[in-house]
Tab-separated table of C-alpha atoms in Angstrom:
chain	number	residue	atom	x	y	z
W	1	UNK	CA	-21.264	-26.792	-19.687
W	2	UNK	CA	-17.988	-24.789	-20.423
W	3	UNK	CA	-15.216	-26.342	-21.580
W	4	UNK	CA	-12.181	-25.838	-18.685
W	5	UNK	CA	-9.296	-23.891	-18.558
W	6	UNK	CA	-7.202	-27.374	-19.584
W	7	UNK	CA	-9.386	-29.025	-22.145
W	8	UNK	CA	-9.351	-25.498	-24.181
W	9	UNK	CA	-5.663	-25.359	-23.531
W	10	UNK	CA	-5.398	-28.631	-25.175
W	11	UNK	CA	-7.464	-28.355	-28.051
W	12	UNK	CA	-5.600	-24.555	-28.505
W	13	UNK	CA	-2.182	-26.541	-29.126
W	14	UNK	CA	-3.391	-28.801	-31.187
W	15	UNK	CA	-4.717	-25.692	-33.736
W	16	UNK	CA	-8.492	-25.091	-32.313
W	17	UNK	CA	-8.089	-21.496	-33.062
W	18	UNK	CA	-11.705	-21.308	-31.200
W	19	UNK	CA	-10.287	-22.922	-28.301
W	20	UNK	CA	-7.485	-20.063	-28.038
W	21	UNK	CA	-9.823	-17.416	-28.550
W	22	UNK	CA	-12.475	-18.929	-25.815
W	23	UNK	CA	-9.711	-18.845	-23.286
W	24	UNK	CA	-8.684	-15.124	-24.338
W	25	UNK	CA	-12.141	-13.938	-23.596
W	26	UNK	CA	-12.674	-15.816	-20.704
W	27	UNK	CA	-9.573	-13.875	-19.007
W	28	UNK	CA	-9.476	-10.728	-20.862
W	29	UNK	CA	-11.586	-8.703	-17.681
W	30	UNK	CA	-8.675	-9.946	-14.780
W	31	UNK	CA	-5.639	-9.047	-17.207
W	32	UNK	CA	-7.233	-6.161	-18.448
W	33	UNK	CA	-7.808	-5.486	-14.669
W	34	UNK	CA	-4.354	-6.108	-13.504
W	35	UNK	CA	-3.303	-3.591	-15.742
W	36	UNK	CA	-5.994	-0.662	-15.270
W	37	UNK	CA	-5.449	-0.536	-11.160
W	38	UNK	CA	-1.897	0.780	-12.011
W	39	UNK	CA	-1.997	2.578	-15.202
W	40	UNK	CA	-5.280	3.106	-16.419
W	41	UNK	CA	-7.046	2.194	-19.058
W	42	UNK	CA	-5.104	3.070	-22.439
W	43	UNK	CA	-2.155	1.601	-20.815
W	44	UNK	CA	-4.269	-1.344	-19.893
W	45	UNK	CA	-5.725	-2.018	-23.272
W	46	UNK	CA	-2.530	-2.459	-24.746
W	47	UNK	CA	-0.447	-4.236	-22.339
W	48	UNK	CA	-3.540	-6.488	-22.370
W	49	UNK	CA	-3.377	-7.150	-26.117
W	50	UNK	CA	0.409	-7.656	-25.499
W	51	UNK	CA	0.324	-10.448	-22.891
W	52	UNK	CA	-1.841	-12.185	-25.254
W	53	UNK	CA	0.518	-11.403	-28.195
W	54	UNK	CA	3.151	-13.046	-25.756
W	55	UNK	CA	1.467	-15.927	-24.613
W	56	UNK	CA	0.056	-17.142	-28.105
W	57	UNK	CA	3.809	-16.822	-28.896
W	58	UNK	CA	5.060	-19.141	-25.960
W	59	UNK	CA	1.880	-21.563	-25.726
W	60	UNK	CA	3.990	-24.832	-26.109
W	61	UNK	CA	6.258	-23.706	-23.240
W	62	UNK	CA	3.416	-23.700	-20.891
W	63	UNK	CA	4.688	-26.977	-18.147
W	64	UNK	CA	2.363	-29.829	-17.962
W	65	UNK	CA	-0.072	-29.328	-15.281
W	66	UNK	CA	0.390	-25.604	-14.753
W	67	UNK	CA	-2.793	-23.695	-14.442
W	68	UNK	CA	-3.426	-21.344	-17.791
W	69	UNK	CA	-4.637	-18.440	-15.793
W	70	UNK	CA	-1.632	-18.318	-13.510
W	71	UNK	CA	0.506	-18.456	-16.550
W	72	UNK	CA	-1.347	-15.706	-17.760
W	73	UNK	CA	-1.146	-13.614	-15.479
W	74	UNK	CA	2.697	-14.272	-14.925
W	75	UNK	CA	3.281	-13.433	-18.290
W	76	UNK	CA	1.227	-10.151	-17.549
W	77	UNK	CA	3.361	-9.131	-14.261
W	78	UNK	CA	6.208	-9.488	-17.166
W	79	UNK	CA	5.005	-6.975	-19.481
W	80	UNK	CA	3.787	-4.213	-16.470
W	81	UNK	CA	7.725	-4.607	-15.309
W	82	UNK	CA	9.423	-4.198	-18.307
W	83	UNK	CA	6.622	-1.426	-19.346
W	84	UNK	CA	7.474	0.142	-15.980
W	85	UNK	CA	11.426	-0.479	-16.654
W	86	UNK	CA	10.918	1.766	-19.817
W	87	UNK	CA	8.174	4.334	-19.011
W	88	UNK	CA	8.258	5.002	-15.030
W	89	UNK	CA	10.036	7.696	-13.358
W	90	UNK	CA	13.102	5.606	-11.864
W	91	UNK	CA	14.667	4.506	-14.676
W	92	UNK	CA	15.771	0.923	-16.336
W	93	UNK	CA	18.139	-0.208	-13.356
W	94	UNK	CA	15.638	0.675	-10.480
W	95	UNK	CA	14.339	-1.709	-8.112
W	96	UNK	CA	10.519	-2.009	-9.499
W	97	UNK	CA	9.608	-4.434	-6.942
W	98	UNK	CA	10.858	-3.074	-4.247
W	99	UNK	CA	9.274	0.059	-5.128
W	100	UNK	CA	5.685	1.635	-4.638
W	101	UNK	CA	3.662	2.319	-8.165
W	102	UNK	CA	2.884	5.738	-6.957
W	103	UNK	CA	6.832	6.572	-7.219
W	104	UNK	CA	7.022	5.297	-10.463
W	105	UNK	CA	3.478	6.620	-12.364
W	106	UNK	CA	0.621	9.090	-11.827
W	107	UNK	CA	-2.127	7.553	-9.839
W	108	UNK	CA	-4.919	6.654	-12.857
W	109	UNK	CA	-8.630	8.266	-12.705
W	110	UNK	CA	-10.194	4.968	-13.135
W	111	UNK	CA	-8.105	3.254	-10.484
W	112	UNK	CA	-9.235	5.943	-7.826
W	113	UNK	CA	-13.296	5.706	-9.102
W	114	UNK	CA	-15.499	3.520	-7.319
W	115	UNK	CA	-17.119	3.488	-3.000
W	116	UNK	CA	-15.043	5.288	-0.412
W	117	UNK	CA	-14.008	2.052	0.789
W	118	UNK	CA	-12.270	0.672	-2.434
W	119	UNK	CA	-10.460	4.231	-3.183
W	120	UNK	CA	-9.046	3.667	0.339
W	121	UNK	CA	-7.721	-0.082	-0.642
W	122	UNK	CA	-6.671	1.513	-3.930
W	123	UNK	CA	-4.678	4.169	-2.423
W	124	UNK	CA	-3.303	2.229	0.365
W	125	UNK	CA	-1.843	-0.278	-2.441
W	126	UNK	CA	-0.443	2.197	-4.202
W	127	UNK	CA	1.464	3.207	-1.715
W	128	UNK	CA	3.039	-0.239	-1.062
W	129	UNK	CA	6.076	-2.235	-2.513
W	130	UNK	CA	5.019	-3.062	-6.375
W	131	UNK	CA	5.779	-6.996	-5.478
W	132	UNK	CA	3.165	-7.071	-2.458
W	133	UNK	CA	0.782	-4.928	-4.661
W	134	UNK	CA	1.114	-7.134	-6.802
W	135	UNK	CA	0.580	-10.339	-4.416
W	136	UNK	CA	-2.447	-8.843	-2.763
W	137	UNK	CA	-4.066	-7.685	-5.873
W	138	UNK	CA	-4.020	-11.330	-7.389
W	139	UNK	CA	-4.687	-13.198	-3.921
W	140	UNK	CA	-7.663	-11.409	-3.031
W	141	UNK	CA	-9.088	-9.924	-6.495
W	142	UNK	CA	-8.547	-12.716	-8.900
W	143	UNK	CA	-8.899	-15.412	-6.160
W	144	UNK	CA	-5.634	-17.218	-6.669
W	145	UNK	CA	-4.431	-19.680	-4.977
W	146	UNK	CA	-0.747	-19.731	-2.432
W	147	UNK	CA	0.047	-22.804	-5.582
W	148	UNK	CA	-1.126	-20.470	-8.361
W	149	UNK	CA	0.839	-17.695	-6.940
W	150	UNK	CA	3.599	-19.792	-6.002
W	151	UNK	CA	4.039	-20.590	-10.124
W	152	UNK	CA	3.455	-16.981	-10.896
W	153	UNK	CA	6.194	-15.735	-8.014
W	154	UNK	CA	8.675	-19.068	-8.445
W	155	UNK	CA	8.627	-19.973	-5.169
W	156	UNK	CA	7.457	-22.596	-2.711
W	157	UNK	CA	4.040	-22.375	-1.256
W	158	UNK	CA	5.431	-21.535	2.045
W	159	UNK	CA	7.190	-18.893	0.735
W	160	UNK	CA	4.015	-17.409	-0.989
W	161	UNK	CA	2.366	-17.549	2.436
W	162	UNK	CA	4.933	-15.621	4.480
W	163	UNK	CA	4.900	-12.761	1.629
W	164	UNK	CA	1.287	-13.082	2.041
W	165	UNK	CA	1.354	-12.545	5.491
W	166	UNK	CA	3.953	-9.416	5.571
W	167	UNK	CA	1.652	-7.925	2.522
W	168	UNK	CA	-1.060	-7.791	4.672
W	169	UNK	CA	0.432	-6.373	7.188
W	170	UNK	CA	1.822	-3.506	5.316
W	171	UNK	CA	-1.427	-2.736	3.709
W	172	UNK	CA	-2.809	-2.349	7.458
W	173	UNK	CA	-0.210	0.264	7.947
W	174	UNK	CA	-0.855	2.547	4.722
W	175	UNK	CA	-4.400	1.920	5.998
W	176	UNK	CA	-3.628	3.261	9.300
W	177	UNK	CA	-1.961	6.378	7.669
W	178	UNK	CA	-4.994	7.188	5.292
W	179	UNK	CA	-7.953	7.134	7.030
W	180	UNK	CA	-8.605	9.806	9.562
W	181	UNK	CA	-11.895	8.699	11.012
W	182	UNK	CA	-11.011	6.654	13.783
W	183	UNK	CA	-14.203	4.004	13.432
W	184	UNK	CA	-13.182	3.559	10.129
W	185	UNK	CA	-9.061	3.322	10.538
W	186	UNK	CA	-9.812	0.640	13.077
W	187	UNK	CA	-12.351	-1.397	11.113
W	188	UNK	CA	-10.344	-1.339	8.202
W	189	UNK	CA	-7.465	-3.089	10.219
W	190	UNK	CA	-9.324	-5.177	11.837
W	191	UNK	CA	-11.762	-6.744	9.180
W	192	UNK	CA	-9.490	-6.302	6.090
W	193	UNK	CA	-9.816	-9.663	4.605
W	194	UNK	CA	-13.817	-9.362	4.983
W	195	UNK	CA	-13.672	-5.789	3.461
W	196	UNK	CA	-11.336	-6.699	1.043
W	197	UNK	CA	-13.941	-9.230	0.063
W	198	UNK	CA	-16.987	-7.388	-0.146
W	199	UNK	CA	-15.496	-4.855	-2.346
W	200	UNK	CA	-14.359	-7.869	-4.795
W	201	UNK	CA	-17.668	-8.918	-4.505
W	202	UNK	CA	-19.127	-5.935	-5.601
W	203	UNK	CA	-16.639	-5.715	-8.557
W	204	UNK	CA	-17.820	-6.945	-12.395
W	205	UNK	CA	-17.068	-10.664	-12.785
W	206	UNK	CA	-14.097	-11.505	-15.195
């Protein structure tokens, strides 16, 4: 049986350089991930190898009882801001989270490739505020949890669960606005959360 996330954490600090390099590979495909769906995959590769540049850097700063792939990944939403905050078309002193990716970069081939229905998810999150983009993208395709995303966000549960809410909503509406086909506009609304999951389940594990 695998070691978990905690007990390779552990050995990692104490200087089990196997330990560091088990949890690496275990999470490489969701950071890697996180990355491609906005950028694409040059971009991806190397913000990938520099979250893990920055976490192996800060290790010992990681709180007691935090979960190493939420950390992870927070220090990953890190690096895609300040990449954005130097590369995107608005400039150091915009708003990133408040605006969509689309604004800021060309859409990616590889983020657009894949069935009808996950090019219209794709687009449709694209299209939305980089912070709920964000939210949705770790809630539904990496499985976190309100408490993982809480740590990642800094802020209660509760809070987590209202952005939650509003994300989903706005992803209904850029839904709306995309598909013509009425059947499929309304479906989409209505069973988000199961299509949403039956495209994730289609998806390579990582």
């Amino acid at each position: 049986m695998a070691d978990d996330d905690a007990t390779l954490l552990e050995a990692w600090r104490g200087g089990d350089a196997a330990a560091g390099s088990a949890l690496f590979e275990r999470h490489f495909v969701s950071v890697f991930r996180f990355f491609a769906a906005k950028l694409g995959d040059v971009a991806a590769q190397d913000l990938s190898q520099r979250t893990f540049v920055a976490v192996i850097q800060s290790r010992d700063s990681l709180r007691e009882g935090s979960k190493f792939r939420a950390y992870l990944l927070a220090v990953a939403r890190n690096q895609l801001l300040m990449h954005l905050r130097t590369r995107g078309r608005r400039g150091v002193d915009a708003a990133l989270e408040e605006s969509c990716i689309d604004e800021l970069l060309p859409s990616p081939d590889s983020a657009l490739a894949g069935s009808e229905q996950e090019r219209l998810i794709v687009r449709g999150l694209r299209r939305m505020p980089l912070d709920q983009q964000i939210l949705l993208e770790l809630h539904y395709w990496e499985e976190l949890s309100t408490e993982e995303l809480g740590e990642i966000l800094g802020v209660p549960r509760g809070t987590v669960k209202s952005r939650l809410f509003r994300a989903r909503d706005e992803l209904r509406s850029q839904l709306a606005s995309l598909v013509r086909d009425p059947e499929l506009r309304e479906s989409s609304i209505r069973d988000l959360e199961q299509w949403v999951a039956r495209i994730r389940a289609a998806r390579p594990a990582g």
